[in-house]
Structures are given as structure tokens and as C-alpha cells.
Amino acid sequence: MKTIHEIHNAFDLGKSTPLELTQQFFNQIKASHHNAFITLCEARALNQAQILTDDLKLKYNGKVPRTEKPLYGIPLGIKDVLTMDGVRTTCASKMLENYIPPYTATAVIKLENAGAISLGKLNMDEFAMGSSNENSAFGPVIHPTHSDRVPGGSSGGSGTAVAANLCVAALGTDTGGSIRLPASFCGIVGMKPTYGRISRYGQIAFASSLDQIGPMTKTVEDAALLCEVMSGVDDKDSTTADVKVDSWFKTARDTKVENVKGLRVGVPQEYFIDGIDAEVKNAIEGMIQKLKAEGAEIIPVTLPHTQYAVATYYVIAVSEASSNLSRYDGVRFGVRPPEAMQARTLVDFYKKVRVNFGSEVKRRIILGTFALSSGYYDAYYRKAGQVRRLMRTDFENAFQKVDVMVSPVSPSTAFKLGEKSKDPLKMYLTDIFTIPASMAGLPAMSVPVAKDHQGLSIGMHLIAPRFNENVLIKAARIVELLAGDSK
Ligand code: GLN
């Protein structure tokens, strides 16, 4: 398990080069059975790696320029919802099967400017809709260690690729939990920063008031570093916030277990409901006890509107999705199959184009179109917005008393392939603990803390106040240190 820091040390010592490392990852990817990647950009990546390898010797005297290029020669996987100039970007949909975008997402540009190498595009649920990565037009992704299980979704390709060592780190996106859930199922770290921290320019939209980009990594330190590199205001995305980005990497590096003294850790009572796996509950409670033993102040808090989170999310997310996905009409965006050219009416044309959506995407377009239709808007989307406001206020009140909150990421560990795919409601409930932080736009993380009796990972969920990634990373690092080898 190699972290960015370890890799840079190996480069410094001449034990590896960006080119060797990149080739090694391509070999591992090709030998793997996980279906984690949709498209590889081998020639592009090897070219980047060659330049970085030459520069390391000639320009930098064999020492990685860590300050100037903190991701020097680090091979990454990119979720296939982010555009890259000249590289096929499918969003795991037949609708975009052959789409080659003419521009690159800001987050990817920033990573590559910092020296990162993009290996390819990672599999995901179609248009990021799902919790198991079974909704991909390119087939499901397999869990990194248990081949009968799902990796979680929608960033399942990212979760598996990092855990199975097919890349050093990956980008995921999170609308209601899609970074944190697969991170938890796959036993890695996943971070969703505050809404507005990272530009979404080049991220194919699902639900715009919720969508966010974030890193999926092996350690908290790597997550902090990637987030720091990607954050900041971008004039191409008006929703980015002009808020100072601290050195989260330094925070992760400098945090010690003893820094937990006096940290006020909130435990939302509504997150410890019936129906959570006993092993998940015990693992989370065990970690809370460890935090307490080291000097954290454990404070029960209440988030009274949690019970409405999933229902409200599924009104907002599907409504925004139906609007965002209307652009795939076969004229402006989306494949136009030859049959569509035979269509005699506009409706017939649309029918022949939009069959290319998978069934979960269609379900959401239909629900969202209904929720937004005239006469229903006030009853659904508007009402959901009002409930969302109450949920935000719940968090604001609770954060008067605590610095961070902790909970399970999900009620269960990774479930079996096919186990929930026939029952959308059951599937939707896997995000019950991650959705509220998305609704409130708060920074949140998943950190592995334990394994269940089958060896499946259990993640702890941490939530911090808006724009306080610093305290989130500090707490996450402490949890990581306390988890030690039990994860
Ligand atoms: N599982 C949730 C959904 O299907 C969240 C997805 C996401 O965060 N992209 O909407």
C-alpha cells in the first residue's frame, strides 16, 4: 500500500520513476478482473510519465519538487463523469458511449498541473445514479477483495481501483454519498469537501445543488493533499466559493493522537437507529470510546429532521436530474442512433434517442419530470427545499456545541451483487447517513475503522461545519491513527 509520501521517497532514492510506476499500474489494471476502468489513456499517461521522469533527472537533480508540484509523478484514476480533452467520457451511459469532450475539467487540470498522471476513466453508476455500481452500461464493478460483492456506488470504480492498487488515488463525485459509501465498502478514505470548494467545471451534471468532486485515497494525508490542490475559486464555475484554502496536508501530517484532547465530538442520536448491522454499530461505538479514552469530549446531539432526509433528497435529486438530462436529445448531446433518422415525428425521434438511458436513469427522469410539472412544483420541489433548510438549521444548531460529528457511513458493509438491485427503496436507504451532510453542503469524510467477521470494511463518517475542512481532517487523522491495524 503506497502513499504519495512513500512514492516520492522512492523517486528521491532512485528506486522508481514516474514512468516505471505508471507502467506497473497499467500492468496491474490489465491483469485485474474488477472492471474498474472504462477507458484507459495509456499513450497520454506514458507520455506525461516520460516527461516527468526526464525532468526529475535533468531539471530537478533527482529530487521531487514537492512544493512546486506536490503530486509529481503520481498516477491517478479519474471517475468517468469528469471530462478530459480528447479522452472518451461516457458517464457509464450508452447515451455518451462515443463522446469525446473538447475540454478538461478544472479539477483534473489542477491535479495534472501539480504533476499527477491520469491513467484512465473509472467505471461508475450511469450518470452517478446508484449506490452499488450495478447501474453502469459497461457492467458492474467488482468489490476489491470479495468478488461476490458490490464496491458501493456511484464511485465504485474509484473505490475498487484505489483499494485493489490499480492507481495511487482517484477522483470520485458525491451527490448523496457516492464518495463516502464506496470508500467505506472498499476500506479506503473518501472526502467530500464543502459545497463550493472544488470547481465542477467539466463535471457532467446530475443534481447541481448537491454534486461535488472529491478524492478517494489510501490515507487521510493523501486525501488532504488532493483536496488542497483541487480547491479554490474558478471563474468557470460560479458556484465556487472564494474562501481561503488552508494547508490541510500540513494539518494531516502534524496531527497526533494527543491533539484529540478537548475536541468536542458530537454523536447524532438519530444516526443510531434500529436496522444498523450489529457489527457496524459496535465498531463505531468502539471508536467513539477510544476517542473518549484519549480525551475527546463526547456529546450527544440531535438532528431532528434526519428522518426526512432520504425522501427529500429523492425529490431534489430526481428533479434536478430530469432538468440536467434534458440536454441528451440526440441533437445537441447524446448518441443519435440510425433508427432515429427514420423517425417521422419529433416525439418518435426522442423515443428512439432516449432508449439509450438505463432503467434507473429513466426512473429518475420520469419521477423528476412529474415532481416539477405544473401544479406539483410547490408540493414537491419547493417543499423539499424548505425541509432541506430545516436540516441545515439542525446542523447549525448542533455545531454550536460540537466541533465534528461522527456516525456510521452506512447501516451495512458491502452487500452482494444483485442483492438490492430489484428493490430501489432498499438501495436508496443505504445512503441514509450520508445524505444529510450533502443536503446541508457540509464537508464530510469516510475513514476505515474496522472489519466485520467476513473481512468487509466498516467506515466511520465524520462531518464538520461549512468550510472547516481543517477540523475534519484533524479528526479524521486521529481516527485513522486510533484505528491502527484493526481496519
Ligand atoms: N446513491 C445516491 C443516488 O443514487 C447518491 C449518488 C451520488 O452521490 N452520486 O442518488
Short mmCIF file of C-alpha atoms and ligand atoms in Angstrom, two decimals:
data_model
loop_
_atom_site.label_atom_id
_atom_site.label_comp_id
_atom_site.label_asym_id
_atom_site.label_seq_id
_atom_site.Cartn_x
_atom_site.Cartn_y
_atom_site.Cartn_z
CA MET A 1 0.00 0.00 0.00
CA LYS A 2 1.93 3.01 -1.25
CA THR A 3 1.02 6.56 -0.32
CA ILE A 4 2.09 9.71 -2.13
CA HIS A 5 4.73 10.39 0.51
CA GLU A 6 6.20 6.89 0.19
CA ILE A 7 6.26 7.10 -3.59
CA HIS A 8 8.05 10.44 -3.53
CA ASN A 9 10.66 8.98 -1.21
CA ALA A 10 11.16 6.09 -3.64
CA PHE A 11 11.59 8.58 -6.52
CA ASP A 12 14.14 10.56 -4.48
CA LEU A 13 16.13 7.41 -3.81
CA GLY A 14 16.02 6.39 -7.45
CA LYS A 15 14.14 3.18 -6.57
CA SER A 16 11.36 4.01 -9.01
CA THR A 17 10.46 6.58 -11.63
CA PRO A 18 7.13 8.04 -12.72
CA LEU A 19 7.44 6.02 -15.94
CA GLU A 20 8.12 2.70 -14.19
CA LEU A 21 5.33 3.29 -11.74
CA THR A 22 2.86 4.20 -14.48
CA GLN A 23 3.76 1.09 -16.48
CA GLN A 24 3.37 -1.02 -13.35
CA PHE A 25 -0.15 0.32 -12.79
CA PHE A 26 -1.16 -0.40 -16.38
CA ASN A 27 0.05 -3.98 -15.94
CA GLN A 28 -1.97 -4.31 -12.74
CA ILE A 29 -5.07 -2.80 -14.37
CA LYS A 30 -4.85 -5.20 -17.33
CA ALA A 31 -4.42 -8.20 -15.03
CA SER A 32 -7.37 -7.24 -12.81
CA HIS A 33 -10.89 -8.69 -13.07
CA HIS A 34 -12.67 -5.82 -11.31
CA ASN A 35 -13.98 -3.90 -14.34
CA ALA A 36 -12.89 -0.72 -12.58
CA PHE A 37 -11.88 1.23 -15.70
CA ILE A 38 -14.00 2.08 -18.74
CA THR A 39 -11.28 3.77 -20.80
CA LEU A 40 -7.51 3.78 -20.40
CA CYS A 41 -5.46 6.69 -21.68
CA GLU A 42 -2.25 4.78 -21.93
CA ALA A 43 -0.37 6.74 -24.59
CA ARG A 44 -1.29 10.07 -22.97
CA ALA A 45 -0.28 8.83 -19.49
CA LEU A 46 3.01 7.26 -20.61
CA ASN A 47 3.89 10.44 -22.41
CA GLN A 48 3.23 12.51 -19.27
CA ALA A 49 5.23 9.98 -17.24
CA GLN A 50 8.18 10.10 -19.63
CA ILE A 51 8.37 13.89 -19.43
CA LEU A 52 8.18 13.80 -15.63
CA THR A 53 10.85 11.10 -15.47
CA ASP A 54 13.21 13.08 -17.71
CA ASP A 55 12.57 16.32 -15.82
CA LEU A 56 13.20 14.64 -12.49
CA LYS A 57 16.71 13.84 -13.56
CA LEU A 58 17.59 16.82 -15.71
CA LYS A 59 15.66 19.65 -14.14
CA TYR A 60 15.30 18.66 -10.50
CA ASN A 61 18.51 16.71 -9.81
CA GLY A 62 16.59 13.57 -8.92
CA LYS A 63 14.68 15.21 -6.05
CA VAL A 64 10.91 15.52 -6.28
CA PRO A 65 9.91 19.20 -6.29
CA ARG A 66 7.32 18.70 -3.55
CA THR A 67 6.33 22.33 -3.02
CA GLU A 68 6.15 23.28 -6.67
CA LYS A 69 4.48 20.03 -7.80
CA PRO A 70 3.08 18.16 -4.80
CA LEU A 71 1.69 15.33 -6.95
CA TYR A 72 4.81 14.81 -9.03
CA GLY A 73 4.54 11.56 -10.99
CA ILE A 74 1.53 10.25 -9.04
CA PRO A 75 -0.75 8.05 -11.21
CA LEU A 76 -4.45 8.70 -10.61
CA GLY A 77 -7.78 7.30 -11.80
CA ILE A 78 -10.50 9.74 -12.87
CA LYS A 79 -14.20 8.97 -12.49
CA ASP A 80 -15.78 8.90 -15.93
CA VAL A 81 -18.12 11.78 -15.06
CA LEU A 82 -15.25 14.28 -15.48
CA THR A 83 -14.24 15.49 -18.91
CA MET A 84 -10.76 15.22 -20.33
CA ASP A 85 -9.87 16.85 -23.63
CA GLY A 86 -9.67 14.20 -26.35
CA VAL A 87 -10.41 11.29 -23.98
CA ARG A 88 -13.71 9.41 -24.27
CA THR A 89 -16.02 10.41 -21.40
CA THR A 90 -19.09 8.19 -21.09
CA CYS A 91 -20.59 8.79 -17.63
CA ALA A 92 -21.10 5.00 -17.83
CA SER A 93 -24.01 5.58 -20.22
CA LYS A 94 -24.77 4.31 -23.69
CA MET A 95 -26.01 7.83 -24.31
CA LEU A 96 -22.42 9.13 -24.21
CA GLU A 97 -20.75 5.97 -25.47
CA ASN A 98 -18.68 7.83 -28.05
CA TYR A 99 -18.45 11.28 -26.53
CA ILE A 100 -15.03 12.87 -26.83
CA PRO A 101 -15.08 16.19 -24.99
CA PRO A 102 -13.09 19.17 -26.27
CA TYR A 103 -12.12 20.40 -22.78
CA THR A 104 -10.80 19.18 -19.42
CA ALA A 105 -12.42 19.52 -16.01
CA THR A 106 -10.78 22.15 -13.80
CA ALA A 107 -10.16 19.60 -11.02
CA VAL A 108 -8.22 17.37 -13.42
CA ILE A 109 -6.24 20.32 -14.83
CA LYS A 110 -5.23 21.33 -11.31
CA LEU A 111 -4.08 17.81 -10.44
CA GLU A 112 -2.10 17.46 -13.65
CA ASN A 113 -0.54 20.90 -13.16
CA ALA A 114 0.63 19.62 -9.78
CA GLY A 115 2.37 16.72 -11.54
CA ALA A 116 -0.30 13.99 -11.42
CA ILE A 117 -0.67 11.45 -14.24
CA SER A 118 -4.18 10.39 -15.34
CA LEU A 119 -4.27 6.65 -16.09
CA GLY A 120 -7.83 6.50 -17.36
CA LYS A 121 -11.52 6.85 -16.73
CA LEU A 122 -13.15 4.88 -13.94
CA ASN A 123 -16.37 2.93 -14.07
CA MET A 124 -19.36 4.27 -12.12
CA ASP A 125 -23.13 4.11 -11.92
CA GLU A 126 -24.71 5.66 -15.01
CA PHE A 127 -24.79 9.46 -14.52
CA ALA A 128 -23.71 8.81 -10.90
CA MET A 129 -27.13 7.42 -10.00
CA GLY A 130 -26.75 4.48 -7.67
CA SER A 131 -25.21 3.06 -4.52
CA SER A 132 -23.76 -0.21 -5.79
CA ASN A 133 -22.18 0.45 -9.18
CA GLU A 134 -24.54 -2.03 -10.76
CA ASN A 135 -26.16 0.66 -12.93
CA SER A 136 -23.27 1.03 -15.37
CA ALA A 137 -23.84 0.43 -19.10
CA PHE A 138 -20.34 -1.09 -19.02
CA GLY A 139 -21.19 -3.73 -16.43
CA PRO A 140 -20.87 -3.73 -12.64
CA VAL A 141 -17.65 -3.07 -10.77
CA ILE A 142 -16.47 -5.88 -8.51
CA HIS A 143 -15.56 -5.33 -4.86
CA PRO A 144 -11.76 -5.21 -4.40
CA THR A 145 -11.49 -8.25 -2.10
CA HIS A 146 -14.87 -10.06 -2.23
CA SER A 147 -15.80 -10.91 -5.80
CA ASP A 148 -19.46 -11.65 -4.97
CA ARG A 149 -19.94 -8.16 -3.51
CA VAL A 150 -20.51 -4.61 -4.74
CA PRO A 151 -17.92 -1.89 -4.15
CA GLY A 152 -20.62 0.69 -3.36
CA GLY A 153 -21.58 3.46 -5.70
CA SER A 154 -21.72 5.54 -7.57
CA SER A 155 -17.91 5.98 -7.48
CA GLY A 156 -17.41 2.20 -7.31
CA GLY A 157 -14.68 2.12 -9.94
CA SER A 158 -12.75 4.69 -7.89
CA GLY A 159 -13.22 2.72 -4.65
CA THR A 160 -12.11 -0.58 -6.14
CA ALA A 161 -9.23 0.91 -8.14
CA VAL A 162 -7.66 2.53 -5.09
CA ALA A 163 -8.24 -0.44 -2.77
CA ALA A 164 -7.03 -3.00 -5.33
CA ASN A 165 -3.97 -0.84 -6.04
CA LEU A 166 -4.79 -0.05 -9.66
CA CYS A 167 -3.86 3.61 -9.02
CA VAL A 168 -2.49 5.63 -6.11
CA ALA A 169 -5.64 7.67 -5.64
CA ALA A 170 -8.78 8.52 -7.56
CA LEU A 171 -11.35 11.20 -8.10
CA GLY A 172 -14.93 10.49 -7.21
CA THR A 173 -18.05 12.60 -7.11
CA ASP A 174 -20.61 12.73 -4.34
CA THR A 175 -24.21 13.90 -4.66
CA GLY A 176 -25.70 12.00 -1.74
CA GLY A 177 -22.87 9.74 -0.63
CA SER A 178 -21.14 8.45 -3.74
CA ILE A 179 -17.61 9.10 -2.49
CA ARG A 180 -18.16 8.14 1.13
CA LEU A 181 -20.14 4.93 0.59
CA PRO A 182 -17.71 3.19 -1.79
CA ALA A 183 -14.79 4.41 0.35
CA SER A 184 -16.41 2.68 3.31
CA PHE A 185 -17.26 -0.52 1.43
CA CYS A 186 -13.77 -0.76 -0.08
CA GLY A 187 -11.83 0.17 3.05
CA ILE A 188 -10.26 3.44 1.89
CA VAL A 189 -10.57 7.15 2.72
CA GLY A 190 -13.15 9.27 0.87
CA MET A 191 -13.60 13.01 1.25
CA LYS A 192 -16.33 15.34 0.13
CA PRO A 193 -15.35 18.96 0.84
CA THR A 194 -17.76 21.83 1.46
CA TYR A 195 -20.13 22.60 -1.43
CA GLY A 196 -18.34 25.28 -3.45
CA ARG A 197 -14.77 24.31 -2.58
CA ILE A 198 -13.89 22.47 -5.81
CA SER A 199 -14.89 23.68 -9.24
CA ARG A 200 -17.33 21.45 -11.10
CA TYR A 201 -16.42 22.81 -14.48
CA GLY A 202 -16.19 19.68 -16.61
CA GLN A 203 -18.24 17.52 -14.26
CA ILE A 204 -21.24 16.10 -16.10
CA ALA A 205 -24.20 17.28 -14.02
CA PHE A 206 -26.57 15.01 -12.10
CA ALA A 207 -28.13 17.19 -9.35
CA SER A 208 -26.45 20.58 -9.43
CA SER A 209 -27.34 21.79 -5.94
CA LEU A 210 -25.67 18.68 -4.48
CA ASP A 211 -22.95 17.44 -6.87
CA GLN A 212 -19.37 17.65 -5.64
CA ILE A 213 -15.93 16.33 -6.58
CA GLY A 214 -13.56 14.83 -4.03
CA PRO A 215 -10.62 12.45 -3.55
CA MET A 216 -10.61 8.74 -2.71
CA THR A 217 -7.28 7.71 -1.26
CA LYS A 218 -5.44 5.24 0.93
CA THR A 219 -4.74 7.73 3.71
CA VAL A 220 -6.15 10.88 5.25
CA GLU A 221 -2.94 12.69 4.38
CA ASP A 222 -3.33 11.88 0.66
CA ALA A 223 -6.97 13.00 0.74
CA ALA A 224 -5.98 16.27 2.38
CA LEU A 225 -3.31 16.89 -0.23
CA LEU A 226 -5.54 16.18 -3.23
CA CYS A 227 -8.31 18.32 -1.83
CA GLU A 228 -5.94 21.17 -1.18
CA VAL A 229 -4.64 21.03 -4.76
CA MET A 230 -8.14 20.97 -6.29
CA SER A 231 -9.86 23.59 -4.12
CA GLY A 232 -10.32 27.25 -4.88
CA VAL A 233 -12.44 29.70 -6.77
CA ASP A 234 -12.80 29.16 -10.52
CA ASP A 235 -14.27 31.74 -12.87
CA LYS A 236 -15.66 28.89 -14.98
CA ASP A 237 -17.93 27.74 -12.11
CA SER A 238 -19.95 30.49 -10.43
CA THR A 239 -20.82 28.20 -7.50
CA THR A 240 -17.20 28.05 -6.31
CA ALA A 241 -16.50 29.97 -3.14
CA ASP A 242 -13.70 32.45 -2.59
CA VAL A 243 -12.71 31.10 0.81
CA LYS A 244 -9.11 30.68 1.91
CA VAL A 245 -7.73 27.15 1.49
CA ASP A 246 -5.55 26.20 4.49
CA SER A 247 -2.75 23.69 4.28
CA TRP A 248 -4.86 20.63 5.01
CA PHE A 249 -1.92 18.46 4.07
CA LYS A 250 0.13 20.02 6.87
CA THR A 251 -2.77 19.53 9.28
CA ALA A 252 -2.94 15.84 8.38
CA ARG A 253 0.79 15.43 8.70
CA ASP A 254 1.13 17.26 12.02
CA THR A 255 -1.88 15.81 13.84
CA LYS A 256 -1.11 13.43 16.71
CA VAL A 257 -3.47 11.34 18.80
CA GLU A 258 -2.98 13.70 21.75
CA ASN A 259 -4.49 16.55 19.71
CA VAL A 260 -7.84 14.93 20.41
CA LYS A 261 -7.83 16.40 23.93
CA GLY A 262 -10.73 18.77 24.28
CA LEU A 263 -12.09 18.03 20.78
CA ARG A 264 -15.88 18.14 21.05
CA VAL A 265 -17.22 15.15 19.14
CA GLY A 266 -20.96 15.09 18.51
CA VAL A 267 -22.88 11.86 18.19
CA PRO A 268 -26.19 12.42 16.39
CA GLN A 269 -28.78 10.31 18.16
CA GLU A 270 -30.85 9.85 15.02
CA TYR A 271 -27.95 8.02 13.32
CA PHE A 272 -28.01 5.05 15.65
CA ILE A 273 -31.32 3.62 14.53
CA ASP A 274 -32.67 0.07 14.51
CA GLY A 275 -31.64 -1.78 11.42
CA ILE A 276 -27.92 -1.00 11.61
CA ASP A 277 -25.77 -4.14 11.47
CA ALA A 278 -24.63 -5.01 14.99
CA GLU A 279 -21.03 -5.24 13.84
CA VAL A 280 -21.17 -1.79 12.24
CA LYS A 281 -22.73 -0.31 15.38
CA ASN A 282 -20.14 -1.94 17.64
CA ALA A 283 -17.24 -0.78 15.50
CA ILE A 284 -18.43 2.83 15.51
CA GLU A 285 -19.22 2.80 19.21
CA GLY A 286 -15.84 1.21 19.88
CA MET A 287 -14.10 4.05 18.05
CA ILE A 288 -16.15 6.61 19.97
CA GLN A 289 -14.94 5.00 23.20
CA LYS A 290 -11.34 5.18 22.01
CA LEU A 291 -11.73 8.88 21.20
CA LYS A 292 -13.15 9.42 24.67
CA ALA A 293 -10.36 7.48 26.34
CA GLU A 294 -7.83 9.74 24.60
CA GLY A 295 -9.51 12.88 25.88
CA ALA A 296 -12.23 13.82 23.39
CA GLU A 297 -15.44 15.20 24.80
CA ILE A 298 -18.28 13.03 23.53
CA ILE A 299 -21.52 14.98 23.27
CA PRO A 300 -24.88 13.57 22.15
CA VAL A 301 -26.54 15.88 19.63
CA THR A 302 -29.86 15.79 17.85
CA LEU A 303 -30.68 16.36 14.17
CA PRO A 304 -34.47 16.12 14.35
CA HIS A 305 -35.19 16.30 10.61
CA THR A 306 -32.97 13.35 9.69
CA GLN A 307 -36.00 11.14 9.16
CA TYR A 308 -37.00 13.22 6.12
CA ALA A 309 -33.54 13.20 4.52
CA VAL A 310 -33.87 10.31 2.07
CA ALA A 311 -37.36 11.29 0.89
CA THR A 312 -36.38 14.93 0.46
CA TYR A 313 -33.15 14.03 -1.31
CA TYR A 314 -35.01 11.87 -3.82
CA VAL A 315 -37.32 14.75 -4.71
CA ILE A 316 -34.49 17.26 -5.15
CA ALA A 317 -32.04 14.90 -6.88
CA VAL A 318 -34.51 13.49 -9.40
CA SER A 319 -35.97 16.91 -10.20
CA GLU A 320 -32.58 18.41 -10.92
CA ALA A 321 -31.56 15.28 -12.84
CA SER A 322 -34.60 15.45 -15.11
CA SER A 323 -33.71 19.02 -15.95
CA ASN A 324 -29.96 18.38 -16.41
CA LEU A 325 -30.51 15.29 -18.54
CA SER A 326 -32.92 17.00 -20.91
CA ARG A 327 -29.88 18.06 -22.97
CA TYR A 328 -29.42 14.48 -24.20
CA ASP A 329 -31.83 14.82 -27.07
CA GLY A 330 -29.70 13.33 -29.83
CA VAL A 331 -29.32 16.76 -31.39
CA ARG A 332 -27.17 18.77 -29.03
CA PHE A 333 -25.85 15.92 -26.88
CA GLY A 334 -26.14 12.15 -26.84
CA VAL A 335 -25.90 9.45 -29.47
CA ARG A 336 -28.30 9.59 -32.39
CA PRO A 337 -28.92 6.01 -33.47
CA PRO A 338 -29.58 5.39 -37.21
CA GLU A 339 -33.22 4.43 -36.38
CA ALA A 340 -33.80 7.95 -35.09
CA MET A 341 -33.17 9.29 -38.58
CA GLN A 342 -36.18 7.31 -39.78
CA ALA A 343 -38.47 8.96 -37.20
CA ARG A 344 -41.45 10.80 -38.65
CA THR A 345 -42.29 12.97 -35.65
CA LEU A 346 -40.28 14.77 -33.01
CA VAL A 347 -41.70 12.57 -30.23
CA ASP A 348 -40.78 9.47 -32.17
CA PHE A 349 -37.27 10.88 -32.64
CA TYR A 350 -36.85 11.48 -28.90
CA LYS A 351 -38.15 8.00 -28.14
CA LYS A 352 -35.55 6.45 -30.39
CA VAL A 353 -32.77 8.53 -28.85
CA ARG A 354 -33.69 8.30 -25.19
CA VAL A 355 -33.98 4.49 -25.12
CA ASN A 356 -30.24 4.71 -24.61
CA PHE A 357 -30.70 5.63 -20.96
CA GLY A 358 -30.57 2.76 -18.47
CA SER A 359 -33.58 1.92 -16.32
CA GLU A 360 -32.51 3.76 -13.14
CA VAL A 361 -31.85 6.93 -15.13
CA LYS A 362 -35.23 6.63 -16.84
CA ARG A 363 -36.96 6.10 -13.48
CA ARG A 364 -35.41 9.30 -12.17
CA ILE A 365 -36.22 11.35 -15.26
CA ILE A 366 -39.85 10.26 -15.00
CA LEU A 367 -40.07 10.98 -11.26
CA GLY A 368 -38.31 14.32 -11.65
CA THR A 369 -40.42 15.43 -14.58
CA PHE A 370 -43.51 14.61 -12.54
CA ALA A 371 -42.26 16.45 -9.45
CA LEU A 372 -41.50 19.58 -11.49
CA SER A 373 -44.66 19.59 -13.57
CA SER A 374 -47.06 22.46 -13.23
CA GLY A 375 -49.29 22.14 -10.20
CA TYR A 376 -46.84 19.85 -8.42
CA TYR A 377 -43.79 22.07 -8.11
CA ASP A 378 -44.97 23.67 -4.86
CA ALA A 379 -45.96 20.37 -3.34
CA TYR A 380 -42.66 18.62 -4.09
CA TYR A 381 -39.55 20.53 -5.14
CA ARG A 382 -40.41 23.69 -3.21
CA LYS A 383 -41.46 21.76 -0.14
CA ALA A 384 -38.31 19.65 -0.31
CA GLY A 385 -36.26 22.86 -0.41
CA GLN A 386 -38.00 24.03 2.76
CA VAL A 387 -37.28 20.76 4.55
CA ARG A 388 -33.69 21.00 3.37
CA ARG A 389 -33.45 24.41 5.04
CA LEU A 390 -34.64 22.84 8.32
CA MET A 391 -31.99 20.14 8.01
CA ARG A 392 -29.32 22.78 7.58
CA THR A 393 -30.57 24.57 10.69
CA ASP A 394 -30.39 21.28 12.61
CA PHE A 395 -26.69 21.10 11.77
CA GLU A 396 -26.10 24.78 12.58
CA ASN A 397 -27.65 24.27 16.00
CA ALA A 398 -25.70 21.11 16.70
CA PHE A 399 -22.42 22.71 15.62
CA GLN A 400 -22.89 25.36 18.32
CA LYS A 401 -21.97 22.63 20.76
CA VAL A 402 -19.51 20.39 18.90
CA ASP A 403 -16.52 20.63 16.54
CA VAL A 404 -17.22 17.50 14.49
CA MET A 405 -19.83 14.75 14.34
CA VAL A 406 -19.31 11.03 13.89
CA SER A 407 -21.60 8.21 12.77
CA PRO A 408 -21.53 5.06 10.63
CA VAL A 409 -21.21 5.70 6.88
CA SER A 410 -23.86 3.14 6.06
CA PRO A 411 -26.07 0.72 8.00
CA SER A 412 -24.29 -2.31 6.49
CA THR A 413 -21.00 -3.45 4.98
CA ALA A 414 -20.69 -4.22 1.24
CA PHE A 415 -23.70 -6.25 0.14
CA LYS A 416 -23.92 -8.95 -2.51
CA LEU A 417 -24.16 -8.21 -6.21
CA GLY A 418 -27.84 -8.31 -7.15
CA GLU A 419 -29.00 -8.21 -3.53
CA LYS A 420 -30.73 -4.83 -3.73
CA SER A 421 -30.92 -4.11 -7.44
CA LYS A 422 -34.54 -5.18 -7.73
CA ASP A 423 -35.65 -3.02 -4.83
CA PRO A 424 -34.91 0.68 -5.41
CA LEU A 425 -36.19 1.72 -1.98
CA LYS A 426 -33.83 -0.61 -0.18
CA MET A 427 -31.00 0.66 -2.35
CA TYR A 428 -31.89 4.30 -1.61
CA LEU A 429 -31.70 3.62 2.14
CA THR A 430 -28.01 2.72 2.02
CA ASP A 431 -27.32 6.48 1.84
CA ILE A 432 -29.35 7.36 4.90
CA PHE A 433 -26.36 8.68 6.89
CA THR A 434 -24.51 10.39 4.06
CA ILE A 435 -27.41 12.32 2.51
CA PRO A 436 -27.95 14.89 5.31
CA ALA A 437 -24.41 16.34 5.01
CA SER A 438 -24.95 16.61 1.23
CA MET A 439 -28.25 18.42 1.76
CA ALA A 440 -26.51 20.91 4.06
CA GLY A 441 -23.42 21.25 1.80
CA LEU A 442 -21.11 20.25 4.66
CA PRO A 443 -17.64 18.71 4.39
CA ALA A 444 -17.64 15.03 5.32
CA MET A 445 -15.34 12.04 5.19
CA SER A 446 -15.29 8.29 5.42
CA VAL A 447 -12.37 6.67 7.27
CA PRO A 448 -11.95 2.90 7.65
CA VAL A 449 -12.02 1.78 11.28
CA ALA A 450 -12.66 -1.96 11.41
CA LYS A 451 -13.60 -5.13 9.55
CA ASP A 452 -16.62 -7.35 10.12
CA HIS A 453 -16.36 -11.14 10.65
CA GLN A 454 -16.26 -11.65 6.87
CA GLY A 455 -13.36 -9.26 6.45
CA LEU A 456 -15.52 -6.48 4.96
CA SER A 457 -14.56 -2.91 5.82
CA ILE A 458 -16.51 -0.63 8.12
CA GLY A 459 -16.09 3.13 7.74
CA MET A 460 -16.66 5.92 10.21
CA HIS A 461 -18.40 9.01 8.88
CA LEU A 462 -17.18 12.42 10.05
CA ILE A 463 -18.99 15.69 9.39
CA ALA A 464 -17.68 19.23 10.04
CA PRO A 465 -19.10 22.76 9.78
CA ARG A 466 -19.06 24.53 6.41
CA PHE A 467 -15.57 25.44 5.20
CA ASN A 468 -13.95 23.85 8.22
CA GLU A 469 -12.13 21.07 6.37
CA ASN A 470 -9.26 21.68 8.76
CA VAL A 471 -11.06 20.26 11.79
CA LEU A 472 -12.49 17.46 9.63
CA ILE A 473 -9.01 16.37 8.54
CA LYS A 474 -7.63 16.66 12.04
CA ALA A 475 -10.39 14.45 13.44
CA ALA A 476 -10.13 12.00 10.54
CA ARG A 477 -6.38 11.67 11.05
CA ILE A 478 -6.91 10.94 14.75
CA VAL A 479 -9.49 8.26 13.89
CA GLU A 480 -7.08 6.77 11.36
CA LEU A 481 -4.29 6.64 13.97
CA LEU A 482 -6.59 5.10 16.58
CA ALA A 483 -7.91 2.51 14.13
CA GLY A 484 -4.34 1.34 13.59
CA ASP A 485 -4.27 -2.21 12.28
CA SER A 486 -7.88 -3.09 13.15
CA LYS A 487 -9.01 -1.59 9.82
N1 GLN B 1 -26.89 6.76 -4.14
C1 GLN B 1 -27.35 8.11 -4.30
C2 GLN B 1 -28.16 8.23 -5.56
O1 GLN B 1 -28.29 7.27 -6.25
C3 GLN B 1 -26.18 9.04 -4.32
C4 GLN B 1 -25.48 9.07 -5.60
C5 GLN B 1 -24.37 10.05 -5.63
O2 GLN B 1 -23.93 10.55 -4.59
N2 GLN B 1 -23.93 10.38 -6.83
O3 GLN B 1 -28.65 9.28 -5.86
#
